Structures are given as structure tokens and as C-alpha cells.
mmCIF file of C-alpha atoms and ligand atoms in Angstrom:
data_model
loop_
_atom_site.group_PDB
_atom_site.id
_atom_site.type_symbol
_atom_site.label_atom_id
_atom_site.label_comp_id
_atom_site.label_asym_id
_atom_site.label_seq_id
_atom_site.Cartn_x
_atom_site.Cartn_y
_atom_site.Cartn_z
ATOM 1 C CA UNK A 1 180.858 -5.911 102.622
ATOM 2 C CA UNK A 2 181.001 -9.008 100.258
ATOM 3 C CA UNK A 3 179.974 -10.106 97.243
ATOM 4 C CA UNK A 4 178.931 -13.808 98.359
ATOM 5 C CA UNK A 5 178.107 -15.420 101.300
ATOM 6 C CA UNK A 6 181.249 -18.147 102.062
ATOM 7 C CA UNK A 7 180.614 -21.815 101.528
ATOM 8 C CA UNK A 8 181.887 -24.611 103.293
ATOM 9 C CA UNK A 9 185.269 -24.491 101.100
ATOM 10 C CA UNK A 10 185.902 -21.054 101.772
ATOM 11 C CA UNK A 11 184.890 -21.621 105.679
ATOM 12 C CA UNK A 12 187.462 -24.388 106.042
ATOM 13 C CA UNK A 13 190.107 -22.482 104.620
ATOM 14 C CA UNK A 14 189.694 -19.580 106.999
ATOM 15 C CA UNK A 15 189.502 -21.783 110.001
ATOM 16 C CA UNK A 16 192.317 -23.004 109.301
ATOM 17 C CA UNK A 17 194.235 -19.671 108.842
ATOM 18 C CA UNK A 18 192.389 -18.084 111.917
ATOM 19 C CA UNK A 19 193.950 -21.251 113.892
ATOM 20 C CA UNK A 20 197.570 -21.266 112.422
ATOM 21 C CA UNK A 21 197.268 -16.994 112.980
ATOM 22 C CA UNK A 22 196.299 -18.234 117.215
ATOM 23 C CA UNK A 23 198.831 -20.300 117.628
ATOM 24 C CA UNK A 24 201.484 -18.025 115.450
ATOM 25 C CA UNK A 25 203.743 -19.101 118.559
ATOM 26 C CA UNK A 26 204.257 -22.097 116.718
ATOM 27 C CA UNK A 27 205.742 -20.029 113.426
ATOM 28 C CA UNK A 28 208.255 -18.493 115.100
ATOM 29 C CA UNK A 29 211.171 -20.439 113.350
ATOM 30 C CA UNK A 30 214.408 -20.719 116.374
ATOM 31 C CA UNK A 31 211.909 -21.047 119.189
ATOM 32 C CA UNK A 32 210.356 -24.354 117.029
ATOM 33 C CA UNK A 33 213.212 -25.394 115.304
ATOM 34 C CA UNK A 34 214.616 -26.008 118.943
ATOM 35 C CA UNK A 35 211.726 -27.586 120.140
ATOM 36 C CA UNK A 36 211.567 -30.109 116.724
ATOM 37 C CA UNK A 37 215.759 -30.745 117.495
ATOM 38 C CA UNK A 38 215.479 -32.225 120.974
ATOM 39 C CA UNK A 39 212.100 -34.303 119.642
ATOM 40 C CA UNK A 40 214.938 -35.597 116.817
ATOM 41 C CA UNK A 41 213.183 -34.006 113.699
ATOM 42 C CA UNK A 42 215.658 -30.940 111.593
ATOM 43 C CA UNK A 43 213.124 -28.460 110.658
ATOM 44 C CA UNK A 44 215.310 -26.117 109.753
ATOM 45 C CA UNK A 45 216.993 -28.601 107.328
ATOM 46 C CA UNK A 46 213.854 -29.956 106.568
ATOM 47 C CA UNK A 47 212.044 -26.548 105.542
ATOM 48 C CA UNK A 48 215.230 -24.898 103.858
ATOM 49 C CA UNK A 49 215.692 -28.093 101.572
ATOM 50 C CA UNK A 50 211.425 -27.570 100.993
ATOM 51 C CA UNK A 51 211.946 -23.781 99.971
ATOM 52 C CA UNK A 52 214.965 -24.843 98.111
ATOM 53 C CA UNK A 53 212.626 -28.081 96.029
ATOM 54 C CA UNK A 54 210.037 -25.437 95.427
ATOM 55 C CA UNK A 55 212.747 -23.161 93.589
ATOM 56 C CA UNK A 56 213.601 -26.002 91.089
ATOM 57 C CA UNK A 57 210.046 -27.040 89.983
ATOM 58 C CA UNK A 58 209.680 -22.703 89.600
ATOM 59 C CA UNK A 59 212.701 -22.908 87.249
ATOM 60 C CA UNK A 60 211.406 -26.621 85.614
ATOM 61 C CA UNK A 61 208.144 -24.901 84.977
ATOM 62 C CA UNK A 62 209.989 -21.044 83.592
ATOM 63 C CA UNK A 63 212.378 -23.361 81.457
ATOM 64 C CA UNK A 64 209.238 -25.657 80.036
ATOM 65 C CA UNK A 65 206.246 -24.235 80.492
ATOM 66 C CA UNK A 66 206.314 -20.481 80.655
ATOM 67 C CA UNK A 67 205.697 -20.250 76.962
ATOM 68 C CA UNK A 68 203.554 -22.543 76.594
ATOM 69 C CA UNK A 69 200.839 -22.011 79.738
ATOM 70 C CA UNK A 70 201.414 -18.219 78.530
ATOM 71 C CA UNK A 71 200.217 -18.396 75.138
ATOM 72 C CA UNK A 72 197.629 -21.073 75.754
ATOM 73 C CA UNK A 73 196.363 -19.997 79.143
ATOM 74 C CA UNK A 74 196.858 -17.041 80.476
ATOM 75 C CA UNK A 75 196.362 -14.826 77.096
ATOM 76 C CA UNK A 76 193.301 -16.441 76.131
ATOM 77 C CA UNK A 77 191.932 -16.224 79.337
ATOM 78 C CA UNK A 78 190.930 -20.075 79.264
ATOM 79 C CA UNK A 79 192.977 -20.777 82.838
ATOM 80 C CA UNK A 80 191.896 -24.022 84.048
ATOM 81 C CA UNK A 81 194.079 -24.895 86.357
ATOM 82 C CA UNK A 82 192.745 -21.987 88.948
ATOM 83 C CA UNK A 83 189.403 -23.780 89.036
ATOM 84 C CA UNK A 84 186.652 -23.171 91.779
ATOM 85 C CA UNK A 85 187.420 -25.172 94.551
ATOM 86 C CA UNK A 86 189.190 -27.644 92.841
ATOM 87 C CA UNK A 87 192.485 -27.581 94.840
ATOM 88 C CA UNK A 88 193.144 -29.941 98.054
ATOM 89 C CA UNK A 89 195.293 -26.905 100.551
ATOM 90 C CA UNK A 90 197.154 -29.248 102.969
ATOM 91 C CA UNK A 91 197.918 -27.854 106.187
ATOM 92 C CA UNK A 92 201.605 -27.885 105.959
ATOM 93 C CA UNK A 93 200.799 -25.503 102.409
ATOM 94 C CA UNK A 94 199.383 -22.989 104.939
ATOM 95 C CA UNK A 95 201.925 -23.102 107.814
ATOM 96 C CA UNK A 96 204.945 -22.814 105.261
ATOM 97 C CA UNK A 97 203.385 -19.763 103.513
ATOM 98 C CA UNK A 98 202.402 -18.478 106.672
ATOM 99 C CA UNK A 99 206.331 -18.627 107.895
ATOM 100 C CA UNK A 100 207.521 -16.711 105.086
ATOM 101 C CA UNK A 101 204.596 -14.447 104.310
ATOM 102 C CA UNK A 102 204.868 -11.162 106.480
ATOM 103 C CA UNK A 103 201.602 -9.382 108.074
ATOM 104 C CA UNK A 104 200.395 -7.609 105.149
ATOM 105 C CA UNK A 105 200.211 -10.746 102.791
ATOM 106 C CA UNK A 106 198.785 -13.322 105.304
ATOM 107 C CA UNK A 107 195.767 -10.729 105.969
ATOM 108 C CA UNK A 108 195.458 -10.005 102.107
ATOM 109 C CA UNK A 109 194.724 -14.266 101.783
ATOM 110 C CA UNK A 110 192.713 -14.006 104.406
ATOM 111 C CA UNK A 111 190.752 -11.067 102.643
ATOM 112 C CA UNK A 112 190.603 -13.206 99.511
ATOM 113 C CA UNK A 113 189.091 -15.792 100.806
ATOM 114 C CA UNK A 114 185.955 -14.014 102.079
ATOM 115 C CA UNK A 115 185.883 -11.871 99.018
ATOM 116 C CA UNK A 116 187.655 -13.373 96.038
ATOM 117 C CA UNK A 117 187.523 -11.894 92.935
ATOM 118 C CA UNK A 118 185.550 -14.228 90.892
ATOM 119 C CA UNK A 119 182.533 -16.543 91.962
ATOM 120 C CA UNK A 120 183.970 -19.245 89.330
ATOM 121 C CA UNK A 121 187.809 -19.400 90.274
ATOM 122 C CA UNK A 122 189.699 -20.557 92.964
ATOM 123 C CA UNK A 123 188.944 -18.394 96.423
ATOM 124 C CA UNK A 124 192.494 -17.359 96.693
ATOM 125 C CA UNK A 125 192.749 -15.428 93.480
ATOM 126 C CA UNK A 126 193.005 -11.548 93.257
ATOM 127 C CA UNK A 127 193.369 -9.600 90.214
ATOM 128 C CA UNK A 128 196.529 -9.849 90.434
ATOM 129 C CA UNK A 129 197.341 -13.394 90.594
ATOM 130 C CA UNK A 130 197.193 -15.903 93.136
ATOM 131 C CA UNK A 131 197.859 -14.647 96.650
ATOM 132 C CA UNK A 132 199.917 -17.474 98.046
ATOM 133 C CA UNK A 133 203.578 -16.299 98.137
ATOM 134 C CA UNK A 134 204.213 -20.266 98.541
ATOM 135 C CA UNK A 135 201.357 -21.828 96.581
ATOM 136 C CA UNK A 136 199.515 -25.108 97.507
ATOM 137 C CA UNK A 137 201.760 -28.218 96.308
ATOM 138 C CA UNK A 138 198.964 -29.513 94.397
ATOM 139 C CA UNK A 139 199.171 -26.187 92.526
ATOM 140 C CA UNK A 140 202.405 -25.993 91.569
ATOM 141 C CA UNK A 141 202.815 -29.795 90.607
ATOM 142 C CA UNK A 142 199.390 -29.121 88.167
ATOM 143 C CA UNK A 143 200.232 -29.608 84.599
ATOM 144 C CA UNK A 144 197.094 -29.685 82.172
ATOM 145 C CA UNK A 145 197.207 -32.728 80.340
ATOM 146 C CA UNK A 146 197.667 -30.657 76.599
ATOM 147 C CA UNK A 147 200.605 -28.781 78.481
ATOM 148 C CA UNK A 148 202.023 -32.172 79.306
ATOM 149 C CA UNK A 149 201.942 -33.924 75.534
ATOM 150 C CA UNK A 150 203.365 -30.862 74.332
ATOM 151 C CA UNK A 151 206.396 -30.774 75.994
ATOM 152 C CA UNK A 152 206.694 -33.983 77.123
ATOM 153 C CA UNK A 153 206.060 -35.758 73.711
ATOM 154 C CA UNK A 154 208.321 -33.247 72.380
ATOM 155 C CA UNK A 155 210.792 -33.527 74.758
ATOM 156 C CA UNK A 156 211.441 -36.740 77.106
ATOM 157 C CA UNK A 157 214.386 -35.768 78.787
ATOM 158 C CA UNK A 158 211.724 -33.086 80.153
ATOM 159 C CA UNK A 159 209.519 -35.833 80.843
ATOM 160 C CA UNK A 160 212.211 -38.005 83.338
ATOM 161 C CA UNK A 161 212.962 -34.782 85.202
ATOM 162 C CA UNK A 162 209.470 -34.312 86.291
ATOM 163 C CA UNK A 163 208.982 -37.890 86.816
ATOM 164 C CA UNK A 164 212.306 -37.767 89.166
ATOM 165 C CA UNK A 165 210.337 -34.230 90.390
ATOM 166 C CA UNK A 166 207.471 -36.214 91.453
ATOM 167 C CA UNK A 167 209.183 -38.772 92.911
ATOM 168 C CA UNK A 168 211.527 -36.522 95.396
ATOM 169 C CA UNK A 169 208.295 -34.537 96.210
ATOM 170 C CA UNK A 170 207.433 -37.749 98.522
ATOM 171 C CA UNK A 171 210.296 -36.821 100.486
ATOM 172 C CA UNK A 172 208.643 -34.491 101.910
ATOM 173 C CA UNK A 173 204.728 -35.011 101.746
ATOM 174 C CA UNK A 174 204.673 -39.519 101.790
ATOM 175 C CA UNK A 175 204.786 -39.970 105.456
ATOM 176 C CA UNK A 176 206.343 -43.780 104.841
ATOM 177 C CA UNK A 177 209.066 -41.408 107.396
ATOM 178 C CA UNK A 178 208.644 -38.619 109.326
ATOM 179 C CA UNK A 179 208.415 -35.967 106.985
ATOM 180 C CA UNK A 180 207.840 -32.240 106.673
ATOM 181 C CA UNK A 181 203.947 -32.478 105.646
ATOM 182 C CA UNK A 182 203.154 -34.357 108.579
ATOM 183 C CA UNK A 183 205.476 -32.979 111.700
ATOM 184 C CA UNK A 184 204.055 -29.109 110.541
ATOM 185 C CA UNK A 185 200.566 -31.009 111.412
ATOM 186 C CA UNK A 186 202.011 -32.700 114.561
ATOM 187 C CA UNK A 187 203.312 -29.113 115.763
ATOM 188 C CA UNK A 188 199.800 -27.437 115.639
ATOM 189 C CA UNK A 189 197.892 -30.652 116.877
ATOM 190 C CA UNK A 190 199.908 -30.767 120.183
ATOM 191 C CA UNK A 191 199.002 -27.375 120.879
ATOM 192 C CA UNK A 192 195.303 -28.519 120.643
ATOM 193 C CA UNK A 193 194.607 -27.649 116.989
ATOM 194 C CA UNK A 194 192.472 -29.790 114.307
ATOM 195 C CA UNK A 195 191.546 -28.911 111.090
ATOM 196 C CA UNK A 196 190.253 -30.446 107.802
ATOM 197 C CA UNK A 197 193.236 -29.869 106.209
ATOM 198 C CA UNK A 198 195.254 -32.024 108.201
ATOM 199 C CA UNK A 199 195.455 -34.388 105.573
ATOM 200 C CA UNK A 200 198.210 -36.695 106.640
ATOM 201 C CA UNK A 201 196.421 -37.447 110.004
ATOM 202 C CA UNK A 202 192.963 -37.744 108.787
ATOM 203 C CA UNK A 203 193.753 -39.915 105.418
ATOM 204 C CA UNK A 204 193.083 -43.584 106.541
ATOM 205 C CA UNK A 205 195.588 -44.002 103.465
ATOM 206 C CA UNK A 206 197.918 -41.815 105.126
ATOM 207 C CA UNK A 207 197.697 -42.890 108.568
ATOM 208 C CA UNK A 208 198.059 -46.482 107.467
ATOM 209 C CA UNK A 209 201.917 -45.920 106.456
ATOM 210 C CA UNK A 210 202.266 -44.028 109.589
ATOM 211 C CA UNK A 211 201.416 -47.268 111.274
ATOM 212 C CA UNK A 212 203.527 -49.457 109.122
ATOM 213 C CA UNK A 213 206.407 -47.730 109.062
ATOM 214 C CA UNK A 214 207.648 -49.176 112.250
HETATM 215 S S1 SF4 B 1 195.890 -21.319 95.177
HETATM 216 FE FE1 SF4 B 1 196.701 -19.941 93.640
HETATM 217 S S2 SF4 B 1 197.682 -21.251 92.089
HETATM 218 FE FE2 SF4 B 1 196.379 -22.558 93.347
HETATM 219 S S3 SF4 B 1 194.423 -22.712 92.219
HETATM 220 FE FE3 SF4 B 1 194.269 -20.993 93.681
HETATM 221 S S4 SF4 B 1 194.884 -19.135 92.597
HETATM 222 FE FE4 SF4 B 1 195.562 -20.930 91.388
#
């Protein structure tokens, strides 16, 4: 039984989980990292070195922002950045958490999204905490603009390391290249799959440096 009846946010999000759980074929890493090989794209490489990025902006954020977000935040109960529908979930977000999440987590997302624990937060938060084990990029690259003066007009050399954060970020999300972001969506749309979330092929934006990057 749930509390609300789903919106159109919440029904996105878990048709786009009920696809990637369909076609799980596609998450089972040797069988695809083969595949990806031959077609001249190292997914393997390519999804280690992601893991690995995501690491380094944890420890960025422990080393900078812990305190901070902690005292201002999370104490006070104030937590903006987990705002109601408020975060753009990319496709690629979903596939990567789905290939390192095991049974029991994916179905507990799925579970808070049709039931999440408050009608004015984001759909994927549970009592305890977001229920990504790999949260949304746009998530963990959020820093509140008082965070941000804080430490960064406190402390510059803080400032150039996220700006050389942000920039390396494009390596794997700014398809001006094949990247990471946009092959994950690739995968699942050759096996017949389309979602909402498949940012990279439906931004014009996006699809524009596809098309120029010839
Ligand atoms: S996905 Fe997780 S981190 Fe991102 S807004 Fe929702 S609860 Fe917060």
C-alpha cells in the first residue's frame, strides 16, 4: 500500500529501472565488456576509471565539505540539496548503480520510488539516506552556493581543484567523443530500449556534438 499515488517523475524513473532490470543481460560486465571491445569502445577501462573519478570527488567533498554540509545541513534539518524532483537521473546514473548494486539494493530503489519517505524530498530518499549506492552525477557535483563561498572564498586552492573536477567530469558525460554517458545509452538502445532519461540522445544540444565531432 502507498502513501501517494506516483507522478510523472516518479513514473519515469521506474520505467526506466523496470527496462534496465529486462534487459539485465546487458549488465553483465565480461559478456558486455567483450561486446563494447570488438565495437572499439574499453568499458572496462572506461567504467573502472568512472568508479575510480567518483572516489576522488567522495574524498574532495569528506576533506571540504563534510563539516561544513554537516553542521549547516544535515543537523538543522534544512537539506536542500535533496529537493523534490529537482534532480536530472541520466541513464548512464542508473545502469552504473545498477552494475554494482546487488539484488537487495536495486529492489529497495525501486521500493523508494513508489513509496518514498517524504512527499517534499527527492523520491529516492529513505530514512536512512539516499538509496543510490552510486548517486546521480548531478548529485554528487551539487554544492549549495553558501557551501561554495565558504570554502571556496576561504580557500582557492579548493576552488581550482573542483574547477579541474568539473572539467575532467566531461570526460566522461560531454559526448564531443565517445564517452561513457553516452555508449551505456547506446548499449540499451540497440537492444530496443528508450527512455526519458537518455539524455545524451534526446538533447538536441547533445546530439549536435555527436554530429560534429566527425
Ligand atoms: S538521489 Fe540521493 S543524493 Fe540525489 S537528491 Fe535524491 S536522495 Fe539526494
Amino acid at each position: 500500500m502507498y502513501k501517494w499515488a506516483m507522478n510523472s517523475y516518479q513514473m519515469e524513473q521506474i520505467h526506466a529501472l523496470g527496462m534496465i532490470r529486462q534487459h539485465a543481460k546487458k549488465l553483465e560486465k565480461p559478456r558486455t565488456f567483450r561486446e563494447m571491445k570488438a565495437k572499439g569502445f574499453d568499458l572496462e577501462a572506461q567504467l573502472s576509471g568512472y568508479l575510480a573519478f567518483r572516489e576522488e570527488i567522495s574524498r574532495f567533498f569528506a576533506g571540504w565539505f563534510e563539516e561544513i554540509c554537516t553542521e549547516t545541513c544535515y543537523t538543522s534539518g534544512l537539506s536542500a540539496c535533496c529537493s523534490k524532483d529537482g534532480i536530472i537521473v541520466f541513464w548512464a546514473d542508473m545502469v552504473i548503480n545498477a552494475m554494482v548494486s546487488g539484488p537487495a539494493e536495486f529492489k529497495r530503489l525501486e521500493e523508494t520510488i513508489r513509496n518514498p519517505a517524504s512527499d517534499a524530498k527527492c523520491i529516492y530518499l529513505a530514512p536512512g539516506g539516499c538509496t543510490w549506492r552510486i548517486k546521480p552525477i548531478v548529485c554528487e557535483m551539487f554544492i549549495c552556493p553558501d557551501a561554495e563561498n565558504a570554502v571556496f572564498g576561504t580557500h582557492p586552492e579548493a576552488g581550482s581543484a573542483w574547477s579541474e573536477i568539473r572539467e575532467r567530469k566531461k570526460a566522461f558525460t560531454w559526448p564531443d567523443r565517445p564517452v561513457l554517458f553516452e555508449v551505456l545509452e547506446s548499449i540499451f538502445i540497440e537492444d530496443g530500449c528508450r527512455s526519458s532519461l537518455m539524455h545524451v540522445h534526446n538533447s538536441p544540444g547533445l546530439q549536435r556534438l555527436v554530429r560534429n565531432r566527425a
